[in-house]
Short mmCIF file of C-alpha atoms in Angstrom, two decimals:
data_model
loop_
_atom_site.label_atom_id
_atom_site.label_comp_id
_atom_site.label_asym_id
_atom_site.label_seq_id
_atom_site.Cartn_x
_atom_site.Cartn_y
_atom_site.Cartn_z
CA MET A 1 14.01 19.00 -86.20
CA GLY A 2 12.33 15.71 -85.45
CA ASN A 3 8.78 14.42 -85.49
CA ALA A 4 5.68 16.42 -84.71
CA ALA A 5 5.36 17.01 -80.95
CA VAL A 6 2.08 18.92 -81.33
CA THR A 7 -0.42 18.54 -84.15
CA VAL A 8 -3.65 20.54 -84.29
CA ARG A 9 -6.09 20.03 -87.14
CA ASN A 10 -9.24 22.01 -87.76
CA LEU A 11 -9.74 22.74 -84.07
CA TRP A 12 -12.98 24.38 -82.91
CA ALA A 13 -13.65 25.16 -79.26
CA LYS A 14 -16.12 27.04 -77.09
CA TYR A 15 -16.91 27.37 -73.40
CA VAL A 16 -20.25 26.52 -71.83
CA GLY A 17 -22.13 29.80 -71.88
CA SER A 18 -19.79 31.53 -74.34
CA GLY A 19 -22.22 31.00 -77.22
CA ASP A 20 -19.85 31.65 -80.11
CA TRP A 21 -16.86 29.48 -80.99
CA VAL A 22 -13.69 30.88 -79.43
CA LEU A 23 -11.42 28.80 -81.68
CA ARG A 24 -12.51 28.59 -85.31
CA GLY A 25 -10.55 26.06 -87.30
CA VAL A 26 -7.02 26.28 -85.89
CA ASN A 27 -4.28 24.30 -87.70
CA LEU A 28 -0.77 24.06 -86.24
CA GLU A 29 2.20 21.77 -86.10
CA VAL A 30 5.16 22.02 -83.72
CA ARG A 31 8.12 19.68 -84.24
CA GLU A 32 10.17 18.16 -81.46
CA GLY A 33 12.66 20.64 -80.05
CA GLU A 34 10.90 23.59 -81.66
CA MET A 35 9.66 26.69 -79.89
CA LEU A 36 6.45 28.29 -81.12
CA VAL A 37 5.32 31.65 -79.72
CA LEU A 38 1.62 32.53 -79.92
CA MET A 39 0.74 36.20 -80.18
CA GLY A 40 -2.43 38.20 -80.56
CA PRO A 41 -4.71 40.63 -78.76
CA SER A 42 -6.79 39.73 -75.68
CA GLY A 43 -9.60 37.42 -76.67
CA CYS A 44 -7.87 36.12 -79.83
CA GLY A 45 -7.98 32.54 -78.51
CA LYS A 46 -4.31 31.87 -77.62
CA SER A 47 -5.09 31.07 -74.00
CA THR A 48 -8.00 28.83 -75.03
CA LEU A 49 -5.72 26.99 -77.47
CA LEU A 50 -3.26 26.29 -74.64
CA LYS A 51 -6.13 25.02 -72.45
CA VAL A 52 -7.09 22.55 -75.16
CA LEU A 53 -3.47 21.44 -75.67
CA ALA A 54 -3.17 20.88 -71.90
CA GLY A 55 -6.29 18.67 -71.92
CA LEU A 56 -8.17 21.07 -69.61
CA LEU A 57 -10.90 22.15 -72.03
CA PRO A 58 -13.37 20.37 -72.06
CA TRP A 59 -12.08 17.95 -69.37
CA VAL A 60 -11.80 20.35 -66.42
CA ILE A 61 -13.32 23.52 -67.88
CA PRO A 62 -16.73 22.70 -69.39
CA GLY A 63 -17.05 23.35 -73.10
CA THR A 64 -17.20 21.82 -76.55
CA VAL A 65 -14.12 20.92 -78.56
CA GLU A 66 -14.01 19.49 -82.09
CA GLY A 67 -11.13 18.58 -84.35
CA GLU A 68 -7.91 16.68 -83.88
CA VAL A 69 -5.25 17.36 -81.24
CA LEU A 70 -2.13 15.24 -80.72
CA VAL A 71 0.36 16.28 -78.04
CA ALA A 72 3.45 14.15 -77.29
CA GLY A 73 1.75 11.30 -79.14
CA VAL A 74 -1.43 11.48 -77.03
CA ASP A 75 -4.88 11.97 -78.57
CA VAL A 76 -5.83 14.78 -76.18
CA LEU A 77 -9.51 14.99 -77.11
CA ARG A 78 -9.82 11.32 -76.25
CA TYR A 79 -7.65 11.02 -73.11
CA GLY A 80 -7.62 14.58 -71.67
CA TYR A 81 -5.14 15.91 -69.12
CA LYS A 82 -4.80 12.50 -67.48
CA GLY A 83 -3.35 11.07 -70.67
CA LEU A 84 -0.75 13.85 -70.66
CA ALA A 85 0.50 13.25 -67.10
CA GLY A 86 4.28 13.19 -67.05
CA LYS A 87 4.47 14.26 -70.69
CA VAL A 88 3.31 17.87 -70.70
CA GLY A 89 4.07 20.69 -68.24
CA VAL A 90 1.90 23.79 -68.01
CA VAL A 91 2.77 27.16 -66.45
CA TYR A 92 0.30 30.04 -66.14
CA GLN A 93 0.37 33.85 -65.75
CA ASN A 94 0.02 34.11 -62.04
CA PRO A 95 2.76 32.43 -59.98
CA GLU A 96 0.75 33.04 -56.78
CA VAL A 97 -1.86 30.41 -57.63
CA GLN A 98 0.61 27.75 -58.77
CA VAL A 99 3.04 27.66 -55.89
CA VAL A 100 1.25 25.86 -53.04
CA THR A 101 3.67 24.06 -50.71
CA ARG A 102 5.85 25.24 -47.81
CA SER A 103 9.27 24.69 -49.37
CA VAL A 104 10.74 24.88 -52.85
CA PHE A 105 11.92 21.27 -52.46
CA GLU A 106 8.36 20.05 -51.83
CA GLU A 107 7.14 22.14 -54.74
CA LEU A 108 9.63 20.50 -57.11
CA ALA A 109 8.99 17.03 -55.68
CA MET A 110 5.21 17.15 -56.06
CA ALA A 111 4.85 16.21 -59.74
CA PRO A 112 7.26 13.24 -59.71
CA GLU A 113 5.68 12.03 -56.43
CA ASN A 114 2.27 12.18 -58.08
CA LEU A 115 3.67 10.08 -60.91
CA GLY A 116 4.40 7.44 -58.26
CA LEU A 117 8.18 7.47 -58.65
CA PRO A 118 10.36 6.03 -55.83
CA LYS A 119 11.72 8.49 -53.24
CA GLU A 120 15.34 8.28 -54.45
CA GLU A 121 14.29 9.01 -58.03
CA VAL A 122 12.17 11.98 -56.86
CA ARG A 123 15.10 13.40 -54.89
CA ALA A 124 17.50 12.87 -57.81
CA ARG A 125 15.14 14.70 -60.20
CA VAL A 126 14.60 17.61 -57.83
CA GLU A 127 18.33 17.99 -57.32
CA SER A 128 19.17 17.78 -61.00
CA VAL A 129 16.53 20.36 -62.00
CA ALA A 130 17.60 22.66 -59.15
CA LYS A 131 21.22 22.34 -60.25
CA ALA A 132 20.49 22.92 -63.93
CA LEU A 133 18.45 26.05 -63.17
CA GLY A 134 20.73 27.37 -60.44
CA LEU A 135 18.00 26.98 -57.80
CA GLU A 136 20.04 24.94 -55.27
CA ASP A 137 20.14 27.77 -52.75
CA TYR A 138 16.36 28.05 -52.91
CA LEU A 139 15.48 24.43 -52.11
CA PHE A 140 14.72 24.89 -48.44
CA LYS A 141 13.20 28.35 -48.68
CA ASP A 142 9.50 29.07 -48.23
CA PRO A 143 8.12 29.91 -51.70
CA GLN A 144 6.05 32.70 -50.13
CA SER A 145 9.28 34.55 -49.25
CA LEU A 146 10.28 34.74 -52.94
CA SER A 147 9.71 37.57 -55.44
CA GLY A 148 7.15 37.14 -58.24
CA GLY A 149 9.87 36.30 -60.75
CA GLU A 150 11.47 33.74 -58.43
CA LYS A 151 8.07 32.14 -57.78
CA GLN A 152 7.56 31.82 -61.51
CA LEU A 153 10.99 30.12 -61.82
CA VAL A 154 9.88 27.66 -59.15
CA ALA A 155 6.59 27.08 -60.99
CA ILE A 156 8.50 26.23 -64.18
CA ALA A 157 11.05 24.09 -62.30
CA SER A 158 8.21 22.20 -60.61
CA VAL A 159 6.87 20.96 -63.95
CA LEU A 160 10.34 20.17 -65.29
CA THR A 161 10.88 17.53 -62.59
CA MET A 162 8.36 15.31 -64.35
CA ARG A 163 10.60 15.56 -67.45
CA PRO A 164 7.88 16.70 -69.81
CA ARG A 165 8.35 16.38 -73.55
CA VAL A 166 6.35 19.53 -74.16
CA LEU A 167 6.19 22.72 -72.11
CA LEU A 168 3.11 24.98 -72.43
CA LEU A 169 3.46 28.55 -71.12
CA ASP A 170 0.51 30.95 -70.88
CA GLU A 171 1.91 34.51 -70.63
CA PRO A 172 4.40 33.59 -67.91
CA THR A 173 5.77 37.14 -67.54
CA SER A 174 2.65 39.27 -67.82
CA MET A 175 2.46 39.88 -64.07
CA LEU A 176 6.19 40.40 -63.48
CA ASP A 177 8.44 43.46 -63.31
CA HIS A 178 11.60 43.85 -65.40
CA LEU A 179 13.76 41.83 -63.00
CA GLY A 180 11.27 38.95 -62.83
CA THR A 181 10.69 39.01 -66.58
CA ARG A 182 14.44 38.77 -67.20
CA LEU A 183 14.79 35.80 -64.85
CA VAL A 184 11.94 33.90 -66.47
CA LEU A 185 12.81 34.68 -70.09
CA ASP A 186 16.47 33.74 -69.52
CA LEU A 187 15.32 30.42 -68.11
CA ILE A 188 13.00 29.67 -71.04
CA THR A 189 15.82 30.59 -73.43
CA GLN A 190 18.09 28.13 -71.60
CA LEU A 191 15.48 25.34 -71.73
CA LYS A 192 15.12 25.83 -75.45
CA ARG A 193 18.79 26.23 -76.36
CA GLU A 194 20.52 23.85 -73.95
CA TYR A 195 17.88 21.20 -73.36
CA GLY A 196 16.02 21.28 -76.65
CA LEU A 197 12.62 21.20 -74.96
CA THR A 198 9.56 21.59 -77.20
CA ILE A 199 7.84 24.80 -76.10
CA VAL A 200 4.54 26.44 -77.00
CA ALA A 201 4.27 29.83 -75.31
CA ALA A 202 1.79 32.69 -75.41
CA GLU A 203 4.06 35.63 -74.69
CA HIS A 204 3.89 39.25 -75.76
CA ARG A 205 7.56 40.24 -75.18
CA VAL A 206 8.21 40.37 -78.88
CA GLU A 207 11.81 41.59 -78.77
CA TRP A 208 12.70 38.49 -76.77
CA ALA A 209 10.54 36.18 -78.89
CA VAL A 210 12.31 37.09 -82.14
CA GLU A 211 15.63 36.01 -80.61
CA VAL A 212 14.50 32.61 -79.33
CA ALA A 213 11.41 31.36 -81.17
CA ASP A 214 11.71 29.13 -84.22
CA ARG A 215 8.24 30.12 -85.30
CA VAL A 216 5.59 32.68 -84.43
CA ALA A 217 1.84 32.29 -84.90
CA VAL A 218 -0.34 35.40 -84.77
CA MET A 219 -3.94 34.67 -83.80
CA SER A 220 -7.00 36.79 -84.40
CA ASP A 221 -10.65 35.92 -83.81
CA GLY A 222 -9.93 32.31 -82.96
CA ALA A 223 -7.75 31.47 -85.96
CA VAL A 224 -4.07 31.55 -86.88
CA VAL A 225 -3.79 34.42 -89.36
CA LEU A 226 0.00 34.71 -89.78
CA GLU A 227 2.59 32.02 -89.22
CA GLY A 228 6.27 31.56 -89.94
CA SER A 229 9.75 32.36 -88.70
CA PRO A 230 10.02 35.57 -86.64
CA SER A 231 11.53 37.29 -89.70
CA GLU A 232 8.73 36.15 -92.00
CA VAL A 233 6.03 37.31 -89.59
CA PHE A 234 7.40 40.58 -88.24
CA SER A 235 8.74 41.92 -91.51
CA LYS A 236 5.03 42.39 -92.31
CA VAL A 237 4.86 45.35 -89.93
CA GLU A 238 1.57 46.81 -91.10
CA GLU A 239 -0.23 43.48 -91.07
CA VAL A 240 1.07 42.56 -87.60
CA GLN A 241 -0.07 45.93 -86.24
CA LYS A 242 -3.45 45.49 -87.87
CA TYR A 243 -3.90 42.34 -85.76
CA GLY A 244 -3.07 44.30 -82.60
CA VAL A 245 0.43 42.90 -82.09
CA ARG A 246 3.40 45.14 -81.28
CA PRO A 247 6.22 44.62 -83.78
CA PRO A 248 9.86 44.69 -82.58
CA GLY A 249 11.20 48.26 -82.33
CA VAL A 250 13.74 47.75 -85.13
CA SER A 251 10.99 46.57 -87.48
CA GLU A 252 8.91 49.67 -86.72
CA VAL A 253 11.90 51.94 -87.36
CA ALA A 254 12.79 50.10 -90.59
CA TYR A 255 9.18 50.27 -91.74
CA ASN A 256 9.32 54.05 -91.37
CA LEU A 257 12.56 54.09 -93.38
CA VAL A 258 10.94 52.09 -96.17
CA ARG A 259 8.09 54.59 -96.23
CA MET A 260 10.65 57.39 -96.56
CA GLY A 261 11.93 55.62 -99.67
CA PHE A 262 14.97 53.70 -98.39
CA PRO A 263 15.13 50.34 -100.19
CA ILE A 264 16.00 48.22 -97.12
CA ARG A 265 14.91 44.80 -95.96
CA ILE A 266 12.91 44.95 -92.70
CA PRO A 267 14.96 43.41 -89.87
CA VAL A 268 13.39 41.99 -86.70
CA ARG A 269 16.50 41.75 -84.48
CA LEU A 270 18.73 44.53 -83.24
CA SER A 271 21.82 42.78 -84.63
CA GLU A 272 20.30 42.85 -88.13
CA MET A 273 19.75 46.60 -87.85
CA GLU A 274 23.51 46.94 -87.34
CA GLU A 275 23.96 45.74 -90.92
CA VAL A 276 21.66 48.52 -92.13
CA LEU A 277 23.49 51.11 -90.03
CA GLY A 278 26.95 49.88 -90.99
CA GLY A 279 30.05 50.53 -88.89
CA GLY A 280 30.76 53.53 -86.70
CA MET B 1 2.01 71.54 -57.41
CA ILE B 2 2.56 68.30 -55.47
CA VAL B 3 5.58 68.61 -53.19
CA PHE B 4 7.42 65.87 -51.29
CA GLU B 5 9.64 67.37 -48.59
CA LYS B 6 12.14 64.85 -47.16
CA VAL B 7 9.41 62.24 -47.06
CA SER B 8 9.88 58.80 -45.52
CA TYR B 9 7.23 56.18 -45.02
CA GLN B 10 7.44 53.06 -42.91
CA TYR B 11 4.58 50.54 -42.87
CA PRO B 12 3.50 49.57 -39.35
CA ARG B 13 5.77 46.64 -38.38
CA GLY B 14 6.85 46.66 -42.02
CA PRO B 15 9.68 47.86 -44.23
CA LEU B 16 10.81 51.42 -44.82
CA ALA B 17 9.08 51.83 -48.18
CA ILE B 18 10.02 55.44 -48.99
CA ARG B 19 13.34 56.95 -47.90
CA ASP B 20 13.87 60.67 -47.67
CA VAL B 21 12.25 61.62 -50.99
CA THR B 22 12.19 65.27 -52.04
CA LEU B 23 10.57 66.25 -55.32
CA GLU B 24 8.06 68.57 -56.99
CA ILE B 25 5.48 67.72 -59.61
CA LYS B 26 4.27 70.81 -61.39
CA LYS B 27 0.93 71.32 -63.05
CA GLY B 28 0.92 70.26 -66.69
CA GLU B 29 3.54 67.51 -66.45
CA PHE B 30 3.12 63.96 -67.79
CA VAL B 31 5.24 61.97 -65.38
CA GLY B 32 6.22 58.31 -65.70
CA VAL B 33 7.35 56.44 -62.59
CA ILE B 34 9.37 53.26 -63.07
CA GLY B 35 10.87 50.83 -60.57
CA HIS B 36 10.89 47.14 -59.72
CA SER B 37 8.38 45.47 -57.40
CA GLY B 38 8.91 46.76 -53.88
CA ALA B 39 10.66 49.94 -55.06
CA GLY B 40 7.96 52.10 -53.44
CA LYS B 41 5.94 53.20 -56.48
CA THR B 42 2.48 52.46 -55.08
CA THR B 43 3.44 53.81 -51.64
CA MET B 44 4.55 57.05 -53.27
CA ALA B 45 1.26 57.31 -55.18
CA LYS B 46 -0.77 56.71 -52.01
CA LEU B 47 1.25 59.38 -50.18
CA ALA B 48 0.49 61.85 -52.98
CA VAL B 49 -3.26 61.33 -52.65
CA GLY B 50 -3.22 61.32 -48.85
CA LEU B 51 -4.24 57.65 -48.49
CA LEU B 52 -1.01 57.26 -46.52
CA LYS B 53 0.55 59.97 -44.33
CA PRO B 54 4.34 60.34 -44.21
CA THR B 55 6.08 58.99 -41.11
CA LYS B 56 8.71 61.70 -41.69
CA GLY B 57 8.60 64.88 -43.76
CA ARG B 58 5.61 66.52 -45.48
CA VAL B 59 3.54 66.05 -48.63
CA LEU B 60 1.84 69.22 -49.91
CA VAL B 61 -0.90 69.19 -52.54
CA GLU B 62 -1.52 72.70 -53.85
CA GLY B 63 -0.11 73.92 -50.55
CA MET B 64 -2.33 71.65 -48.41
CA ASP B 65 -0.46 69.37 -46.00
CA THR B 66 -1.89 65.87 -46.63
CA ALA B 67 -1.45 64.98 -42.93
CA LYS B 68 -3.79 67.81 -41.91
CA THR B 69 -6.30 67.81 -44.79
CA PRO B 70 -9.30 65.45 -45.05
CA VAL B 71 -8.98 62.90 -47.88
CA SER B 72 -12.27 64.16 -49.36
CA GLU B 73 -10.75 67.62 -49.75
CA LEU B 74 -7.63 66.15 -51.38
CA ALA B 75 -9.77 63.99 -53.68
CA ARG B 76 -10.98 67.14 -55.44
CA LYS B 77 -7.37 67.87 -56.39
CA VAL B 78 -5.78 64.44 -56.91
CA GLY B 79 -7.40 61.30 -58.27
CA TYR B 80 -5.94 57.81 -57.90
CA VAL B 81 -6.73 54.89 -60.21
CA TYR B 82 -5.95 51.54 -58.61
CA GLN B 83 -3.92 48.91 -60.43
CA ASN B 84 -6.85 46.52 -60.49
CA PRO B 85 -10.12 48.16 -61.64
CA ASP B 86 -12.11 45.46 -59.82
CA MET B 87 -10.86 47.03 -56.58
CA MET B 88 -12.76 50.20 -57.44
CA LEU B 89 -15.91 49.04 -59.18
CA PHE B 90 -18.91 47.96 -57.13
CA ALA B 91 -22.07 49.68 -58.41
CA SER B 92 -24.80 48.06 -60.49
CA SER B 93 -24.69 50.60 -63.33
CA ILE B 94 -22.15 52.79 -65.06
CA LEU B 95 -24.11 55.91 -64.07
CA GLU B 96 -24.14 54.95 -60.39
CA GLU B 97 -20.45 54.05 -60.51
CA VAL B 98 -19.23 57.30 -62.03
CA SER B 99 -21.55 59.53 -59.99
CA PHE B 100 -20.71 57.87 -56.65
CA ALA B 101 -17.81 60.17 -55.70
CA LEU B 102 -19.68 63.24 -56.94
CA ARG B 103 -22.64 62.47 -54.66
CA ASN B 104 -20.27 61.90 -51.74
CA LEU B 105 -18.66 65.26 -52.38
CA GLY B 106 -22.13 66.86 -52.41
CA TYR B 107 -22.39 68.03 -56.01
CA PRO B 108 -25.89 69.11 -57.06
CA GLU B 109 -27.85 66.50 -59.07
CA SER B 110 -28.05 68.88 -62.06
CA GLU B 111 -24.28 68.98 -62.34
CA ILE B 112 -23.68 65.28 -61.74
CA GLU B 113 -25.05 63.93 -65.02
CA GLU B 114 -23.15 66.51 -67.02
CA ARG B 115 -19.88 65.56 -65.33
CA VAL B 116 -20.54 61.83 -65.76
CA LEU B 117 -21.10 62.25 -69.49
CA ARG B 118 -18.01 64.43 -69.84
CA ALA B 119 -15.84 61.85 -68.00
CA LEU B 120 -17.14 58.94 -70.10
CA ARG B 121 -16.49 60.92 -73.29
CA ALA B 122 -12.92 61.64 -72.16
CA VAL B 123 -12.15 57.92 -71.88
CA ASP B 124 -14.07 56.97 -75.05
CA LEU B 125 -16.43 54.62 -73.25
CA ASN B 126 -19.61 54.44 -75.31
CA LYS B 127 -21.84 52.12 -73.31
CA PRO B 128 -25.36 52.67 -72.02
CA LEU B 129 -25.37 54.40 -68.61
CA SER B 130 -27.54 51.57 -67.28
CA ALA B 131 -25.04 48.84 -68.26
CA SER B 132 -23.43 46.87 -65.44
CA PRO B 133 -19.73 47.63 -64.87
CA HIS B 134 -19.15 43.92 -64.32
CA ALA B 135 -20.26 43.06 -67.86
CA LEU B 136 -17.47 45.17 -69.33
CA SER B 137 -14.18 43.81 -70.70
CA PHE B 138 -11.02 44.32 -68.64
CA GLY B 139 -9.93 47.25 -70.80
CA GLU B 140 -13.36 48.89 -70.55
CA LYS B 141 -13.41 48.44 -66.77
CA HIS B 142 -10.10 50.20 -66.67
CA ARG B 143 -11.42 53.14 -68.63
CA LEU B 144 -14.52 53.24 -66.41
CA ALA B 145 -12.30 53.35 -63.31
CA ILE B 146 -10.45 56.29 -64.86
CA ALA B 147 -13.78 57.99 -65.66
CA CYS B 148 -14.81 57.67 -61.99
CA VAL B 149 -11.71 59.59 -61.02
CA LEU B 150 -12.05 62.10 -63.87
CA ALA B 151 -15.65 62.96 -63.01
CA VAL B 152 -14.39 64.82 -59.96
CA GLU B 153 -12.17 66.77 -62.40
CA PRO B 154 -9.02 66.67 -60.29
CA ASP B 155 -5.99 68.66 -61.45
CA TYR B 156 -3.77 65.62 -60.93
CA ILE B 157 -4.52 62.05 -61.90
CA ILE B 158 -2.31 59.16 -60.75
CA LEU B 159 -2.57 55.74 -62.43
CA ASP B 160 -0.99 52.65 -60.87
CA GLU B 161 0.21 50.21 -63.56
CA PRO B 162 -2.76 50.79 -65.85
CA THR B 163 -1.27 48.66 -68.66
CA THR B 164 -1.21 45.38 -66.69
CA GLY B 165 -3.43 42.87 -68.46
CA LEU B 166 -3.94 45.08 -71.49
CA ASP B 167 -2.70 44.09 -74.93
CA TYR B 168 -0.66 46.40 -77.15
CA TYR B 169 -3.59 48.00 -78.95
CA ARG B 170 -5.46 48.71 -75.70
CA CYS B 171 -2.30 50.12 -74.10
CA LEU B 172 -1.96 52.56 -76.97
CA LEU B 173 -5.65 53.52 -76.71
CA LEU B 174 -5.27 54.14 -72.98
CA PHE B 175 -2.19 56.30 -73.44
CA GLU B 176 -3.98 58.28 -76.18
CA VAL B 177 -6.71 58.98 -73.60
CA LEU B 178 -4.04 60.11 -71.13
CA ARG B 179 -2.44 62.31 -73.78
CA LYS B 180 -5.79 64.01 -74.41
CA LEU B 181 -6.25 64.63 -70.67
CA HIS B 182 -2.73 66.03 -70.51
CA GLN B 183 -3.39 68.30 -73.49
CA ALA B 184 -6.59 69.47 -71.79
CA GLY B 185 -4.46 70.72 -68.90
CA ARG B 186 -4.45 67.83 -66.43
CA THR B 187 -1.28 66.61 -64.76
CA VAL B 188 -0.82 62.89 -65.41
CA ILE B 189 1.36 60.62 -63.25
CA VAL B 190 1.57 57.03 -64.44
CA ILE B 191 3.35 54.04 -62.91
CA THR B 192 4.30 51.50 -65.58
CA HIS B 193 6.91 48.98 -66.72
CA ASP B 194 6.43 49.93 -70.37
CA LEU B 195 9.45 52.04 -71.29
CA ASP B 196 8.45 52.54 -74.95
CA LEU B 197 5.10 54.06 -73.99
CA LEU B 198 6.80 56.46 -71.58
CA ALA B 199 9.38 57.34 -74.24
CA ARG B 200 6.52 58.22 -76.54
CA PHE B 201 4.10 60.01 -74.22
CA SER B 202 5.70 61.32 -71.02
CA THR B 203 7.51 64.61 -70.37
CA ARG B 204 9.44 63.37 -67.33
CA VAL B 205 10.57 60.02 -65.92
CA ILE B 206 11.28 59.26 -62.25
CA VAL B 207 13.15 56.06 -61.33
CA LEU B 208 12.61 54.58 -57.87
CA GLU B 209 14.86 51.97 -56.29
CA ARG B 210 14.46 50.69 -52.72
CA GLY B 211 12.29 53.65 -51.76
CA ALA B 212 14.60 56.35 -53.10
CA VAL B 213 14.59 58.44 -56.29
CA ILE B 214 17.72 57.41 -58.18
CA ARG B 215 17.04 59.31 -61.41
CA ASP B 216 14.65 62.07 -62.43
CA GLY B 217 14.66 63.86 -65.78
CA LYS B 218 13.40 64.16 -69.34
CA PRO B 219 12.60 60.82 -71.03
CA ARG B 220 15.53 61.18 -73.42
CA GLU B 221 17.95 61.77 -70.52
CA VAL B 222 16.66 58.89 -68.38
CA LEU B 223 15.36 56.33 -70.88
CA GLY B 224 18.02 57.30 -73.41
CA ASP B 225 20.68 56.20 -70.92
CA VAL B 226 20.57 52.51 -71.76
CA GLU B 227 23.66 51.70 -69.66
CA PHE B 228 21.95 53.15 -66.59
CA LEU B 229 18.78 51.16 -67.34
CA SER B 230 20.68 47.88 -67.77
CA GLU B 231 22.74 48.45 -64.63
CA HIS B 232 19.55 48.83 -62.63
CA GLY B 233 17.86 45.74 -64.02
CA PHE B 234 15.59 47.33 -66.65
CA VAL B 235 15.47 45.92 -70.16
CA PRO B 236 16.19 48.67 -72.70
CA THR B 237 13.99 48.21 -75.76
CA HIS B 238 15.08 48.22 -79.40
CA LEU B 239 13.85 51.80 -79.77
CA LEU B 240 15.82 53.06 -76.80
CA GLN B 241 18.97 51.25 -77.94
CA LEU B 242 18.63 52.53 -81.50
CA ALA B 243 17.98 56.07 -80.28
CA ARG B 244 21.16 55.84 -78.25
CA ARG B 245 23.12 54.35 -81.18
CA THR B 246 22.05 57.12 -83.57
CA GLY B 247 22.02 59.98 -81.07
CA SER B 248 18.30 60.54 -81.68
CA GLU B 249 16.70 62.85 -79.12
CA ASP B 250 13.27 61.77 -80.32
CA LEU B 251 12.48 58.32 -78.93
CA THR B 252 9.46 57.50 -81.15
CA PRO B 253 9.81 55.02 -84.08
CA GLU B 254 9.35 57.94 -86.50
CA GLY B 255 11.97 60.03 -84.73
CA VAL B 256 14.52 57.22 -84.56
CA ALA B 257 13.86 56.43 -88.24
CA ARG B 258 14.70 60.06 -89.13
CA ALA B 259 17.98 59.77 -87.21
CA VAL B 260 18.84 56.52 -89.03
CA ALA B 261 17.90 58.14 -92.35
CA ALA B 262 20.25 61.06 -91.64
CA ARG B 263 23.10 58.59 -91.11
CA LEU B 264 22.33 56.64 -94.26
CA ILE B 265 22.20 59.84 -96.32
CA GLY B 266 25.42 61.04 -94.69
CA ARG B 267 27.13 57.78 -95.61
CA GLN B 268 25.94 57.97 -99.23
CA ALA B 269 27.21 61.55 -99.49
CA SER B 270 30.66 60.67 -98.16
CA ALA B 271 30.96 57.56 -100.33
#
């Protein structure tokens, strides 16, 4: 892994009118090409952290932010979202509010057009992203005719055309059904594995996260309380549950086995449970 | 009993949302309904409470044909909790919110407060009766919306995707509330995408696809069939896959752990 793509030091943040600090001394580092998944109960601060990383709080959403935040080499607290243009892509929960144009092509072309790129370059980027994601057949469709999952794919594709160095995802599947969730998670997996994009995602689908994430950070009350590889974090079943996070099913089963007296290591992936079960 | 007899429903100038569905939901069941967006889950729920009338066939609630019975009459038997609690909440206090339906149905004032308190206790909402519903958290609003429906004390309660927007801990709390209602004799019908919660709490799972019932049975028969789930676009969880792998009939983490333990002990014994 390369240099730091995201550095957060002693970050405190609150909204106008929220009174208390919502983030209380967050420290994080994400290296280039790494994927970090943020987990934690509602109100733990993961969404607020993403808003700060995206340069929205306090630039668009009024509030107070203190500390140090570097994203893709940009001092975010100094330059805000404008300083991140073309470098950072953000995708939110609700695809309905992000997809605004009349065709998928226009949707994908919007960000590079806003960056002032020449027409040919815009077209080339749209076509290459559409090809890479298998969206060619969608290009001239009306986004409103697509399913929730397909809209979310378009929302992700539409930030990829600006070739961001860092992708921020705020619970991109929480409003989708199983089909939509599969589409979106497969795409994020592809972006991570084939294109090596740096990704910071709040996402609660833990059984997917343990397969793809390099690191997991569990947040509680505005701070990172557990951090490490998926195995390091989720093998602490009791602690994870205490913070209101669902552990992977295999970890829960293994935890019960340990309590019954079986001296096994707690796996986090289904394939690792195979080793415990043995053949047959 | 809620009975669907060869029911179809077509939205005006819209798609055929329910196709020739026949099924019975008996008192005392805890039914999970799963299906992708557009499969007809919400339409089916609205047919069961009489908010929609079948375009073909009949829906009977305790013998009453929903097409011929006023919704207010049906509301005493079947309650419906919308997916988004903000769709239901409008009053300026919790008391006013929960007593609204009771007043409409003409309950005497003396009985109203008692029912309101009982409903709030059932959902574990301990807030002052004068508090504004809009000041509550999303999870609390959800429980308040359920209390509004419970206050009428219907035999059947239908919840449309109640776990959307709730984190893991709040999902578990909500399902514990539903389990208590079920144990107290209510029939619970819940639409959700969360297969593990259904595996743990429900007594029956119905799978809808393009308006038709494609599977209906005990959780271990339906959710335990991971090939079926995958074929139809659902993502089988670790627990369901491990239950299948070990032949565990119990789909809870504790149950699956016992099945794994039996295998490990068996292997030690034969070694």
